[in-house]
Coordinates of N, CA and C in Angstrom, one line a residue:
M26 N -3.2 19.7 -1.0 CA -4.5 19.7 -1.7 C -4.3 20.2 -3.1
S27 N -5.4 20.2 -3.9 CA -5.2 20.5 -5.3 C -6.3 21.5 -5.8
E28 N -6.4 22.7 -5.1 CA -7.5 23.6 -5.4 C -7.4 24.1 -6.8
D29 N -6.3 24.1 -7.4 CA -6.2 24.6 -8.8 C -6.5 23.6 -9.9
V30 N -6.9 22.4 -9.5 CA -7.3 21.4 -10.4 C -8.8 21.1 -10.3
T31 N -9.4 20.9 -11.5 CA -10.9 20.7 -11.5 C -11.2 19.4 -10.7
P32 N -12.5 19.4 -10.1 CA -12.9 18.2 -9.4 C -12.9 16.9 -10.3
A33 N -13.2 17.1 -11.6 CA -13.2 15.9 -12.5 C -11.8 15.3 -12.6
A34 N -10.8 16.2 -12.7 CA -9.4 15.7 -12.8 C -9.0 15.0 -11.5
R35 N -9.3 15.6 -10.4 CA -9.0 15.0 -9.1 C -9.7 13.7 -8.9
Y36 N -11.0 13.7 -9.3 CA -11.7 12.4 -9.2 C -11.1 11.3 -10.0
A37 N -10.6 11.6 -11.2 CA -9.9 10.6 -12.0 C -8.7 10.0 -11.3
R38 N -7.9 10.8 -10.6 CA -6.8 10.3 -9.9 C -7.2 9.5 -8.7
Y39 N -8.1 10.0 -7.9 CA -8.6 9.3 -6.7 C -9.3 8.0 -7.1
A40 N -10.0 8.0 -8.2 CA -10.7 6.8 -8.6 C -9.7 5.6 -8.8
A41 N -8.6 6.0 -9.5 CA -7.6 4.9 -9.7 C -7.0 4.4 -8.3
L42 N -6.8 5.3 -7.4 CA -6.3 4.9 -6.1 C -7.3 4.1 -5.3
R43 N -8.6 4.6 -5.4 CA -9.7 3.8 -4.8 C -9.7 2.4 -5.3
R44 N -9.7 2.2 -6.6 CA -9.8 0.9 -7.2 C -8.6 0.0 -6.7
H45 N -7.4 0.6 -6.7 CA -6.2 -0.2 -6.2 C -6.4 -0.6 -4.7
L46 N -6.8 0.4 -3.9 CA -6.9 0.1 -2.4 C -8.0 -1.0 -2.2
L47 N -9.1 -0.8 -2.8 CA -10.2 -1.8 -2.6 C -9.9 -3.2 -3.1
T48 N -9.2 -3.2 -4.3 CA -8.7 -4.5 -4.8 C -7.8 -5.2 -3.9
E49 N -6.8 -4.5 -3.4 CA -5.8 -5.1 -2.6 C -6.4 -5.5 -1.2
S50 N -7.3 -4.6 -0.7 CA -8.0 -5.0 0.5 C -8.8 -6.2 0.4
S51 N -9.5 -6.4 -0.8 CA -10.3 -7.6 -0.9 C -9.5 -8.9 -0.9
K52 N -8.2 -8.8 -1.2 CA -7.4 -10.0 -1.1 C -7.1 -10.4 0.4
R53 N -7.4 -9.5 1.3 CA -7.0 -9.7 2.7 C -8.3 -10.1 3.5
I54 N -9.4 -10.4 2.9 CA -10.6 -10.8 3.6 C -10.4 -12.3 3.9
P55 N -10.4 -12.7 5.2 CA -10.3 -14.1 5.5 C -11.5 -14.9 5.0
L56 N -11.4 -16.2 4.7 CA -12.5 -17.0 4.2 C -13.6 -17.0 5.2
A57 N -13.4 -17.0 6.5 CA -14.5 -17.0 7.4 C -15.3 -15.7 7.3
S58 N -14.7 -14.6 7.0 CA -15.4 -13.4 6.8 C -16.2 -13.4 5.5
V59 N -15.6 -13.9 4.5 CA -16.3 -14.0 3.2 C -17.5 -14.8 3.4
A60 N -17.4 -15.9 4.1 CA -18.6 -16.8 4.3 C -19.6 -16.1 5.1
S61 N -19.3 -15.3 6.1 CA -20.3 -14.6 6.9 C -21.0 -13.5 6.1
Q62 N -20.2 -12.8 5.3 CA -20.9 -11.8 4.4 C -21.8 -12.4 3.4
A63 N -21.4 -13.5 2.8 CA -22.2 -14.2 1.8 C -23.5 -14.8 2.4
R64 N -23.3 -15.4 3.6 CA -24.5 -15.9 4.3 C -25.5 -14.8 4.6
A65 N -25.0 -13.7 5.1 CA -25.9 -12.5 5.4 C -26.7 -12.1 4.2
L66 N -26.1 -12.3 3.0 CA -26.8 -11.9 1.7 C -27.5 -13.0 1.0
S67 N -27.5 -14.2 1.6 CA -28.0 -15.5 1.0 C -27.3 -15.8 -0.3
L68 N -26.0 -15.6 -0.3 CA -25.2 -15.9 -1.5 C -24.1 -17.0 -1.1
W69 N -24.4 -17.8 -0.2 CA -23.4 -18.8 0.3 C -24.1 -20.2 0.1
D70 N -23.5 -21.1 -0.6 CA -24.1 -22.4 -0.9 C -23.6 -23.5 0.1
G71 N -23.0 -23.1 1.1 CA -22.5 -24.0 2.1 C -21.0 -24.3 2.0
K72 N -20.4 -24.0 0.8 CA -19.0 -24.2 0.6 C -18.3 -22.9 0.0
Q73 N -19.1 -22.1 -0.7 CA -18.5 -21.0 -1.4 C -19.5 -19.9 -1.7
V74 N -19.0 -18.8 -2.1 CA -19.9 -17.7 -2.6 C -20.5 -18.1 -3.9
R75 N -21.8 -17.9 -4.0 CA -22.5 -18.3 -5.2 C -23.4 -17.2 -5.7
P76 N -22.8 -16.2 -6.4 CA -23.5 -15.1 -6.9 C -24.0 -15.4 -8.3
A77 N -24.9 -14.6 -8.8 CA -25.4 -14.7 -10.2 C -24.6 -13.8 -11.1
D78 N -24.0 -12.7 -10.5 CA -23.3 -11.8 -11.4 C -22.2 -11.1 -10.5
E79 N -21.5 -10.2 -11.2 CA -20.4 -9.5 -10.6 C -20.8 -8.6 -9.5
M80 N -22.0 -7.9 -9.7 CA -22.5 -7.0 -8.7 C -22.8 -7.7 -7.4
Q81 N -23.4 -8.9 -7.4 CA -23.6 -9.6 -6.2 C -22.3 -10.0 -5.5
L82 N -21.3 -10.4 -6.3 CA -20.0 -10.8 -5.7 C -19.4 -9.5 -5.1
A83 N -19.5 -8.4 -5.8 CA -18.9 -7.1 -5.3 C -19.6 -6.7 -4.0
A84 N -20.9 -7.0 -3.8 CA -21.5 -6.7 -2.5 C -21.0 -7.5 -1.4
V85 N -20.6 -8.7 -1.6 CA -20.0 -9.5 -0.6 C -18.6 -8.9 -0.2
F86 N -17.8 -8.6 -1.2 CA -16.5 -8.1 -0.9 C -16.6 -6.7 -0.3
D87 N -17.6 -5.9 -0.7 CA -17.8 -4.6 -0.1 C -18.0 -4.6 1.4
L88 N -18.8 -5.6 1.8 CA -19.0 -5.8 3.3 C -17.7 -6.2 3.9
G89 N -17.0 -7.2 3.3 CA -15.8 -7.7 3.9 C -14.7 -6.7 4.1
V90 N -14.6 -5.8 3.1 CA -13.6 -4.8 3.1 C -13.9 -3.6 4.1
L91 N -15.1 -3.2 4.0 CA -15.5 -1.9 4.7 C -16.5 -2.0 5.9
D92 N -17.3 -3.0 5.9 CA -18.4 -3.0 6.9 C -18.9 -4.4 7.2
P93 N -18.0 -5.3 7.7 CA -18.4 -6.7 7.8 C -19.4 -7.0 8.9
V94 N -20.2 -8.0 8.7 CA -21.1 -8.5 9.8 C -20.4 -9.6 10.5
G95 N -20.9 -10.0 11.6 CA -20.3 -11.2 12.3 C -19.0 -10.9 13.1
E96 N -18.8 -9.6 13.5 CA -17.7 -9.2 14.3 C -16.3 -9.5 13.7
H97 N -16.3 -9.5 12.4 CA -15.0 -9.7 11.7 C -14.3 -8.3 11.6
H98 N -13.0 -8.3 11.5 CA -12.3 -7.1 11.3 C -12.3 -6.7 9.8
R99 N -12.3 -5.4 9.6 CA -12.4 -4.8 8.3 C -11.1 -5.0 7.5
A100 N -11.2 -5.5 6.3 CA -10.0 -5.8 5.5 C -9.3 -4.5 5.1
I101 N -10.0 -3.3 5.1 CA -9.3 -2.1 4.7 C -8.3 -1.7 5.8
E102 N -8.6 -2.1 7.1 CA -7.6 -1.9 8.2 C -6.4 -2.8 8.0
R103 N -6.6 -4.0 7.6 CA -5.5 -4.9 7.3 C -4.6 -4.3 6.2
Q104 N -5.2 -3.8 5.2 CA -4.5 -3.2 4.1 C -3.7 -2.0 4.6
A105 N -4.3 -1.2 5.5 CA -3.6 0.0 6.0 C -2.3 -0.4 6.8
R106 N -2.5 -1.5 7.6 CA -1.3 -1.9 8.3 C -0.2 -2.6 7.5
A107 N -0.7 -3.3 6.4 CA 0.3 -4.1 5.6 C 1.0 -3.2 4.6
E108 N 0.4 -2.2 4.1 CA 1.0 -1.3 3.1 C 0.6 0.2 3.4
P109 N 1.1 0.7 4.4 CA 0.8 2.1 4.8 C 1.4 3.1 3.7
P110 N 0.5 4.0 3.2 CA 1.0 4.9 2.1 C 1.8 6.0 2.8
L111 N 2.4 6.8 1.9 CA 3.2 7.9 2.4 C 2.3 8.9 3.0
P112 N 2.5 9.3 4.3 CA 1.6 10.3 5.0 C 1.5 11.6 4.2
G113 N 0.2 12.0 4.0 CA 0.0 13.3 3.3 C -0.2 13.1 1.8
S114 N 0.1 11.9 1.3 CA -0.1 11.7 -0.1 C -1.6 11.5 -0.5
E115 N -1.9 11.6 -1.8 CA -3.2 11.4 -2.2 C -3.7 9.9 -1.9
E116 N -2.8 9.0 -2.0 CA -3.1 7.6 -1.6 C -3.5 7.5 -0.1
D117 N -2.7 8.3 0.7 CA -3.0 8.3 2.1 C -4.4 8.9 2.4
R118 N -4.7 10.0 1.7 CA -6.0 10.6 1.8 C -7.2 9.7 1.4
M119 N -6.9 9.0 0.3 CA -8.0 8.1 -0.2 C -8.1 6.9 0.8
L120 N -7.1 6.4 1.3 CA -7.2 5.3 2.3 C -7.9 5.8 3.5
R121 N -7.6 6.9 4.1 CA -8.3 7.5 5.2 C -9.8 7.7 5.0
A122 N -10.1 8.2 3.8 CA -11.5 8.4 3.4 C -12.2 7.1 3.3
L123 N -11.6 6.0 2.8 CA -12.3 4.7 2.8 C -12.5 4.2 4.2
M124 N -11.5 4.4 5.0 CA -11.7 3.9 6.4 C -12.8 4.6 7.2
Q125 N -13.1 5.9 6.7 CA -14.2 6.7 7.4 C -15.5 6.7 6.6
A126 N -15.5 6.0 5.5 CA -16.7 6.0 4.6 C -17.9 5.5 5.3
R127 N -19.1 6.0 5.0 CA -20.3 5.6 5.7 C -21.4 5.2 4.6
F128 N -22.1 4.2 4.9 CA -23.2 3.8 4.0 C -24.5 4.5 4.3
G129 N -25.2 5.0 3.3 CA -26.5 5.6 3.5 C -27.4 5.6 2.3
L130 N -28.5 6.3 2.4 CA -29.4 6.3 1.3 C -29.4 7.7 0.6
V131 N -29.5 7.8 -0.7 CA -29.5 9.0 -1.4 C -30.6 8.9 -2.5
R132 N -31.1 10.1 -2.9 CA -31.9 10.2 -4.1 C -31.2 10.9 -5.2
I133 N -31.2 10.3 -6.4 CA -30.4 10.9 -7.5 C -31.3 11.9 -8.3
H134 N -30.7 13.1 -8.5 CA -31.4 14.1 -9.3 C -30.9 14.1 -10.8
G135 N -29.7 13.7 -11.0 CA -29.2 13.6 -12.4 C -27.8 14.1 -12.6
Q136 N -27.3 13.9 -13.8 CA -25.9 14.3 -14.1 C -25.8 15.8 -14.2
R137 N -24.8 16.4 -13.7 CA -24.6 17.8 -13.8 C -23.7 18.1 -15.0
A138 N -24.0 19.2 -15.7 CA -23.3 19.6 -16.9 C -21.8 19.8 -16.6
E139 N -21.5 20.3 -15.4 CA -20.1 20.6 -15.0 C -19.4 19.3 -14.4
G140 N -20.1 18.2 -14.4 CA -19.5 17.0 -13.8 C -20.1 16.6 -12.5
G141 N -20.1 15.3 -12.2 CA -20.6 14.8 -11.0 C -22.1 14.6 -11.1
V142 N -22.7 14.0 -10.1 CA -24.1 13.7 -10.0 C -24.8 14.5 -8.9
A143 N -25.8 15.2 -9.2 CA -26.6 16.0 -8.2 C -27.5 15.0 -7.5
A144 N -27.5 15.1 -6.1 CA -28.3 14.1 -5.3 C -28.6 14.8 -4.0
E145 N -29.4 14.0 -3.2 CA -29.6 14.5 -1.8 C -29.6 13.3 -0.9
S146 N -29.2 13.5 0.3 CA -29.1 12.4 1.3 C -30.6 12.2 1.8
V147 N -30.8 10.9 2.2 CA -32.1 10.6 2.8 C -31.9 10.0 4.2
P148 N -32.6 10.5 5.2 CA -33.9 11.3 5.0 C -33.7 12.8 5.2
D149 N -32.5 13.3 5.4 CA -32.5 14.8 5.8 C -32.5 15.7 4.6
G150 N -32.4 15.2 3.4 CA -32.5 16.1 2.2 C -31.3 16.9 2.0
A151 N -30.2 16.7 2.6 CA -29.0 17.5 2.4 C -28.5 17.4 1.0
P152 N -28.2 18.5 0.2 CA -27.7 18.3 -1.2 C -26.3 17.7 -1.2
L153 N -26.1 17.0 -2.3 CA -24.8 16.3 -2.5 C -24.4 16.4 -3.9
V154 N -23.1 16.5 -4.2 CA -22.6 16.3 -5.5 C -21.7 15.1 -5.4
I155 N -22.1 14.0 -6.1 CA -21.4 12.7 -6.0 C -20.6 12.5 -7.3
W156 N -19.3 12.1 -7.1 CA -18.5 11.8 -8.3 C -18.5 10.3 -8.5
D157 N -19.1 9.9 -9.6 CA -19.2 8.5 -10.0 C -19.6 8.5 -11.5
N158 N -18.8 7.8 -12.3 CA -19.1 7.8 -13.7 C -20.3 7.0 -14.2
H159 N -20.9 6.2 -13.3 CA -22.0 5.3 -13.7 C -23.2 5.5 -12.9
L160 N -23.2 6.3 -11.8 CA -24.3 6.4 -10.9 C -25.6 6.8 -11.5
A161 N -25.6 7.8 -12.4 CA -26.9 8.3 -12.9 C -27.4 7.5 -14.1
R162 N -26.6 6.6 -14.6 CA -27.0 5.8 -15.8 C -28.2 4.9 -15.4
N163 N -29.2 4.8 -16.3 CA -30.3 3.9 -16.1 C -31.1 4.2 -14.8
R164 N -30.9 5.4 -14.2 CA -31.7 5.7 -13.0 C -32.4 7.1 -13.3
A165 N -33.7 7.0 -13.2 CA -34.5 8.2 -13.4 C -34.3 9.2 -12.3
P166 N -34.5 10.5 -12.5 CA -34.4 11.5 -11.4 C -35.4 11.1 -10.3
G167 N -34.9 11.2 -9.1 CA -35.7 10.8 -7.9 C -35.4 9.4 -7.5
A168 N -34.6 8.6 -8.2 CA -34.4 7.2 -7.9 C -33.7 7.1 -6.5
L169 N -34.0 6.1 -5.7 CA -33.5 5.9 -4.4 C -32.3 4.9 -4.5
V170 N -31.2 5.2 -3.9 CA -30.0 4.3 -4.0 C -29.4 4.2 -2.7
G171 N -28.9 3.0 -2.3 CA -28.1 2.8 -1.1 C -26.6 2.7 -1.6
L172 N -25.8 3.5 -1.0 CA -24.4 3.5 -1.3 C -23.5 4.0 -0.2
R173 N -22.2 3.9 -0.4 CA -21.2 4.3 0.6 C -20.4 5.5 0.0
L174 N -20.2 6.5 0.7 CA -19.5 7.7 0.3 C -18.2 7.9 1.1
A175 N -17.2 8.3 0.3 CA -15.9 8.7 0.9 C -15.5 10.0 0.4
W176 N -14.9 10.8 1.3 CA -14.4 12.2 1.0 C -12.9 12.3 1.1
P177 N -12.1 12.0 0.0 CA -10.7 12.2 0.1 C -10.3 13.6 0.2
E178 N -11.2 14.5 -0.3 CA -11.0 15.9 -0.1 C -12.4 16.5 0.2
E179 N -12.4 17.6 0.9 CA -13.7 18.1 1.4 C -14.8 18.3 0.4
D180 N -14.4 18.6 -0.8 CA -15.4 18.9 -1.8 C -15.6 17.8 -2.8
L181 N -15.1 16.6 -2.5 CA -15.1 15.5 -3.4 C -15.7 14.2 -2.8
A182 N -17.0 14.1 -2.9 CA -17.7 12.9 -2.4 C -17.7 11.8 -3.5
M183 N -17.1 10.7 -3.2 CA -17.0 9.6 -4.1 C -17.6 8.3 -3.6
T184 N -18.3 7.6 -4.5 CA -18.8 6.3 -4.1 C -17.7 5.3 -3.9
C185 N -17.9 4.3 -3.0 CA -16.9 3.2 -2.8 C -17.7 2.0 -2.5
G186 N -17.6 1.0 -3.3 CA -18.4 -0.2 -3.1 C -19.6 -0.2 -4.1
T187 N -20.5 -1.0 -3.8 CA -21.7 -1.1 -4.7 C -22.7 0.0 -4.5
A188 N -23.5 0.3 -5.5 CA -24.6 1.2 -5.4 C -25.9 0.4 -5.6
I189 N -26.7 0.3 -4.6 CA -27.9 -0.6 -4.6 C -29.1 0.1 -5.0
S190 N -29.8 -0.2 -6.1 CA -31.0 0.4 -6.5 C -32.2 -0.1 -5.6
L191 N -32.9 0.9 -5.1 CA -34.0 0.6 -4.2 C -35.3 1.3 -4.6
D192 N -36.4 1.1 -3.9 CA -37.6 1.7 -4.2 C -38.5 1.8 -2.9
S193 N -39.7 2.2 -3.0 CA -40.5 2.4 -1.8 C -40.8 1.1 -1.1
R194 N -40.8 0.0 -1.8 CA -41.0 -1.3 -1.2 C -39.9 -1.6 -0.2
A195 N -38.6 -1.3 -0.7 CA -37.5 -1.5 0.1 C -37.5 -0.6 1.3
L196 N -37.8 0.7 1.1 CA -37.8 1.6 2.2 C -38.9 1.2 3.3
E197 N -40.0 0.8 2.8 CA -41.0 0.3 3.8 C -40.6 -0.9 4.6
R198 N -39.9 -1.8 4.0 CA -39.4 -3.0 4.7 C -38.3 -2.5 5.7
L199 N -37.5 -1.6 5.3 CA -36.5 -1.1 6.3 C -37.2 -0.4 7.5
L200 N -38.2 0.4 7.2 CA -38.9 1.1 8.3 C -39.6 0.1 9.2
L201 N -40.1 -1.0 8.7 CA -40.8 -2.0 9.4 C -39.9 -3.0 10.1
E202 N -38.6 -2.9 9.7 CA -37.5 -3.8 10.2 C -37.9 -5.2 9.9
T203 N -38.4 -5.4 8.6 CA -38.7 -6.8 8.2 C -37.5 -7.6 8.2
P204 N -37.5 -8.8 8.8 CA -36.4 -9.7 8.9 C -36.0 -10.2 7.5
P205 N -34.8 -10.7 7.3 CA -34.4 -11.3 6.0 C -35.4 -12.5 5.7
Q206 N -35.7 -12.5 4.4 CA -36.6 -13.5 3.8 C -35.9 -14.7 3.3
R207 N -36.6 -15.8 3.3 CA -35.9 -17.1 2.9 C -36.6 -17.6 1.6
G208 N -37.7 -17.0 1.2 CA -38.4 -17.5 0.1 C -37.8 -17.2 -1.3
P209 N -38.6 -17.6 -2.3 CA -38.1 -17.4 -3.7 C -37.8 -15.9 -4.0
V210 N -36.8 -15.7 -4.8 CA -36.5 -14.3 -5.3 C -36.8 -14.2 -6.8
I211 N -37.7 -13.3 -7.1 CA -38.1 -13.1 -8.5 C -37.5 -11.8 -8.9
P212 N -36.6 -11.8 -9.9 CA -36.0 -10.6 -10.4 C -37.0 -9.5 -10.7
S213 N -36.7 -8.2 -10.2 CA -37.6 -7.1 -10.3 C -36.8 -5.8 -10.5
L214 N -37.3 -4.9 -11.3 CA -36.8 -3.6 -11.4 C -37.4 -2.7 -10.3
P215 N -36.8 -1.6 -10.0 CA -37.4 -0.7 -9.0 C -38.8 -0.2 -9.6
L216 N -39.7 0.1 -8.8 CA -41.0 0.5 -9.2 C -40.9 1.8 -10.0
P217 N -41.6 1.9 -11.2 CA -41.6 3.1 -12.0 C -42.4 4.2 -11.3
E218 N -42.1 5.4 -11.6 CA -42.8 6.6 -11.1 C -43.1 6.4 -9.6
D219 N -42.0 6.1 -8.9 CA -42.1 5.7 -7.4 C -42.0 6.9 -6.5
G220 N -41.8 8.1 -7.1 CA -41.5 9.3 -6.3 C -42.6 9.6 -5.3
P221 N -43.9 9.6 -5.7 CA -44.9 10.0 -4.7 C -45.0 9.0 -3.5
A222 N -44.8 7.7 -3.8 CA -44.8 6.7 -2.7 C -43.6 7.0 -1.7
L223 N -42.4 7.3 -2.3 CA -41.3 7.6 -1.4 C -41.5 8.9 -0.6
E224 N -42.2 9.9 -1.2 CA -42.4 11.1 -0.5 C -43.4 10.9 0.6
R225 N -44.4 10.0 0.4 CA -45.4 9.7 1.5 C -44.7 9.1 2.7
L226 N -43.8 8.1 2.4 CA -43.1 7.5 3.5 C -42.2 8.4 4.2
L227 N -41.5 9.3 3.5 CA -40.5 10.2 4.1 C -41.2 11.4 4.7
A228 N -42.5 11.6 4.5 CA -43.2 12.8 5.0 C -43.4 12.7 6.5
E229 N -43.4 11.5 7.0 CA -43.7 11.2 8.5 C -42.4 11.5 9.3
P230 N -42.5 12.4 10.2 CA -41.3 12.7 11.1 C -40.8 11.4 11.8
A231 N -41.7 10.6 12.2 CA -41.3 9.3 12.9 C -40.5 8.4 12.0
A232 N -40.9 8.4 10.7 CA -40.2 7.6 9.8 C -38.8 8.1 9.5
R233 N -38.7 9.4 9.4 CA -37.3 10.0 9.2 C -36.4 9.7 10.4
L234 N -37.0 9.9 11.6 CA -36.2 9.6 12.8 C -35.7 8.1 12.9
K235 N -36.7 7.2 12.5 CA -36.3 5.8 12.6 C -35.3 5.5 11.5
L236 N -35.4 6.0 10.3 CA -34.4 5.8 9.3 C -33.0 6.3 9.6
T237 N -33.0 7.5 10.3 CA -31.7 8.0 10.8 C -31.1 7.1 11.8
A238 N -31.9 6.6 12.7 CA -31.4 5.7 13.7 C -30.9 4.4 13.1
L239 N -31.6 3.8 12.1 CA -31.2 2.6 11.4 C -29.9 2.8 10.7
A240 N -29.7 3.9 10.1 CA -28.5 4.2 9.3 C -27.3 4.3 10.2
R241 N -27.5 4.7 11.5 CA -26.4 4.8 12.4 C -26.0 3.5 13.1
A242 N -26.9 2.5 13.0 CA -26.7 1.2 13.7 C -25.8 0.3 12.9
P243 N -25.0 -0.5 13.6 CA -24.2 -1.5 12.8 C -25.0 -2.4 11.9
G244 N -24.4 -2.7 10.8 CA -25.0 -3.6 9.9 C -26.0 -3.0 8.9
F245 N -26.1 -1.7 8.8 CA -27.1 -1.1 7.9 C -26.8 -1.4 6.5
A246 N -25.6 -1.4 6.0 CA -25.3 -1.8 4.6 C -25.8 -3.2 4.3
A247 N -25.5 -4.1 5.2 CA -25.9 -5.5 5.0 C -27.4 -5.6 5.0
R248 N -28.1 -4.8 5.8 CA -29.6 -4.9 5.9 C -30.2 -4.3 4.6
V249 N -29.7 -3.2 4.1 CA -30.2 -2.7 2.9 C -29.9 -3.6 1.7
T250 N -28.7 -4.1 1.6 CA -28.4 -5.0 0.5 C -29.3 -6.3 0.5
R251 N -29.4 -6.9 1.7 CA -30.3 -8.1 1.8 C -31.7 -7.7 1.5
T252 N -32.2 -6.6 1.9 CA -33.6 -6.2 1.5 C -33.7 -6.1 0.0
A253 N -32.7 -5.5 -0.7 CA -32.8 -5.4 -2.2 C -32.7 -6.8 -2.8
I254 N -31.9 -7.7 -2.2 CA -31.8 -9.0 -2.7 C -33.2 -9.7 -2.6
D255 N -33.8 -9.7 -1.4 CA -35.0 -10.4 -1.2 C -36.2 -9.9 -2.1
L256 N -36.1 -8.6 -2.5 CA -37.1 -8.0 -3.4 C -36.8 -8.3 -4.9
G257 N -35.7 -8.9 -5.2 CA -35.3 -9.2 -6.5 C -34.6 -8.0 -7.2
L258 N -34.3 -6.9 -6.5 CA -33.8 -5.7 -7.1 C -32.3 -5.9 -7.5
M259 N -31.6 -7.0 -7.0 CA -30.3 -7.2 -7.4 C -30.2 -8.5 -8.4
G260 N -31.4 -8.8 -9.0 CA -31.4 -9.9 -9.9 C -31.6 -11.2 -9.3
P261 N -31.5 -12.3 -10.2 CA -31.7 -13.6 -9.7 C -30.7 -14.1 -8.7
I262 N -31.1 -14.9 -7.8 CA -30.2 -15.5 -6.7 C -30.1 -17.0 -6.8
P263 N -29.0 -17.5 -7.1 CA -28.9 -19.0 -7.2 C -29.4 -19.7 -6.0
G264 N -30.2 -20.7 -6.1 CA -30.8 -21.4 -5.0 C -32.1 -20.8 -4.5
R265 N -32.4 -19.6 -4.9 CA -33.7 -18.9 -4.5 C -34.5 -18.6 -5.6
T266 N -33.9 -18.4 -6.8 CA -34.7 -18.0 -8.0 C -35.0 -19.3 -8.8
P267 N -36.2 -19.4 -9.3 CA -36.5 -20.5 -10.2 C -35.5 -20.7 -11.3
P268 N -35.0 -22.0 -11.5 CA -33.9 -22.2 -12.4 C -34.1 -21.6 -13.8
E269 N -35.4 -21.5 -14.3 CA -35.6 -21.0 -15.6 C -35.3 -19.5 -15.7
M270 N -35.3 -18.8 -14.5 CA -35.0 -17.4 -14.5 C -33.5 -17.0 -14.2
L271 N -32.7 -18.1 -14.1 CA -31.3 -17.8 -13.8 C -30.6 -17.6 -15.1
P272 N -29.5 -16.8 -15.1 CA -28.7 -16.6 -16.3 C -28.2 -18.0 -16.9
Q273 N -28.3 -18.1 -18.2 CA -27.9 -19.3 -18.8 C -26.4 -19.2 -19.4
G274 N -25.7 -20.3 -19.4 CA -24.4 -20.3 -20.0 C -23.3 -20.5 -19.0

């Protein structure tokens, strides 16, 4: 371990290892799995992944590497077998953390002066310090985000994969278990000043229990991501968004 080194310095080292491991793992996703993940997110045109931007493509690979739908094997496990790191090394700790990472919901409180992002897990409200250089950008305090966290060291919670911006509309759909939608996707930002609506939804004990159960069930990451896509929170979707709203060029 590295107790004498600041969390920021350790994060920088682990971030490089995380990037390497996820990149190499993404190369080990079989085409059949890529297709399954893209179909689950309505990003498959029948022959290939058809995202509108890099974040949507990253969401497909995030599932394929760490949490695939359709009973496919995780590419991170293929990576671990193909290139096992030196036991006890920082790469080994990062790999093990990625293999144990879990997707969940958090509310962002803001950047800390000493580094990291102050947040709390949803629905239990447990405080978190998340290490991510981009997480708090363009997100107001109280913003709801779906993301996956990995702990290469006990005091170092790091994001891995995409961070999905959500709001009370998305939370309500999750609680109602609204099935995936097939209609048009109109790009939308999270609702402004959404805190009171989120608080009302989370104030119900039954809602908190249900959300906890949903988060523990297989496929939660895909469910959250597809909900965000259907609401337009991940931008325009080729084939579902009117052509005039799609990126040009």
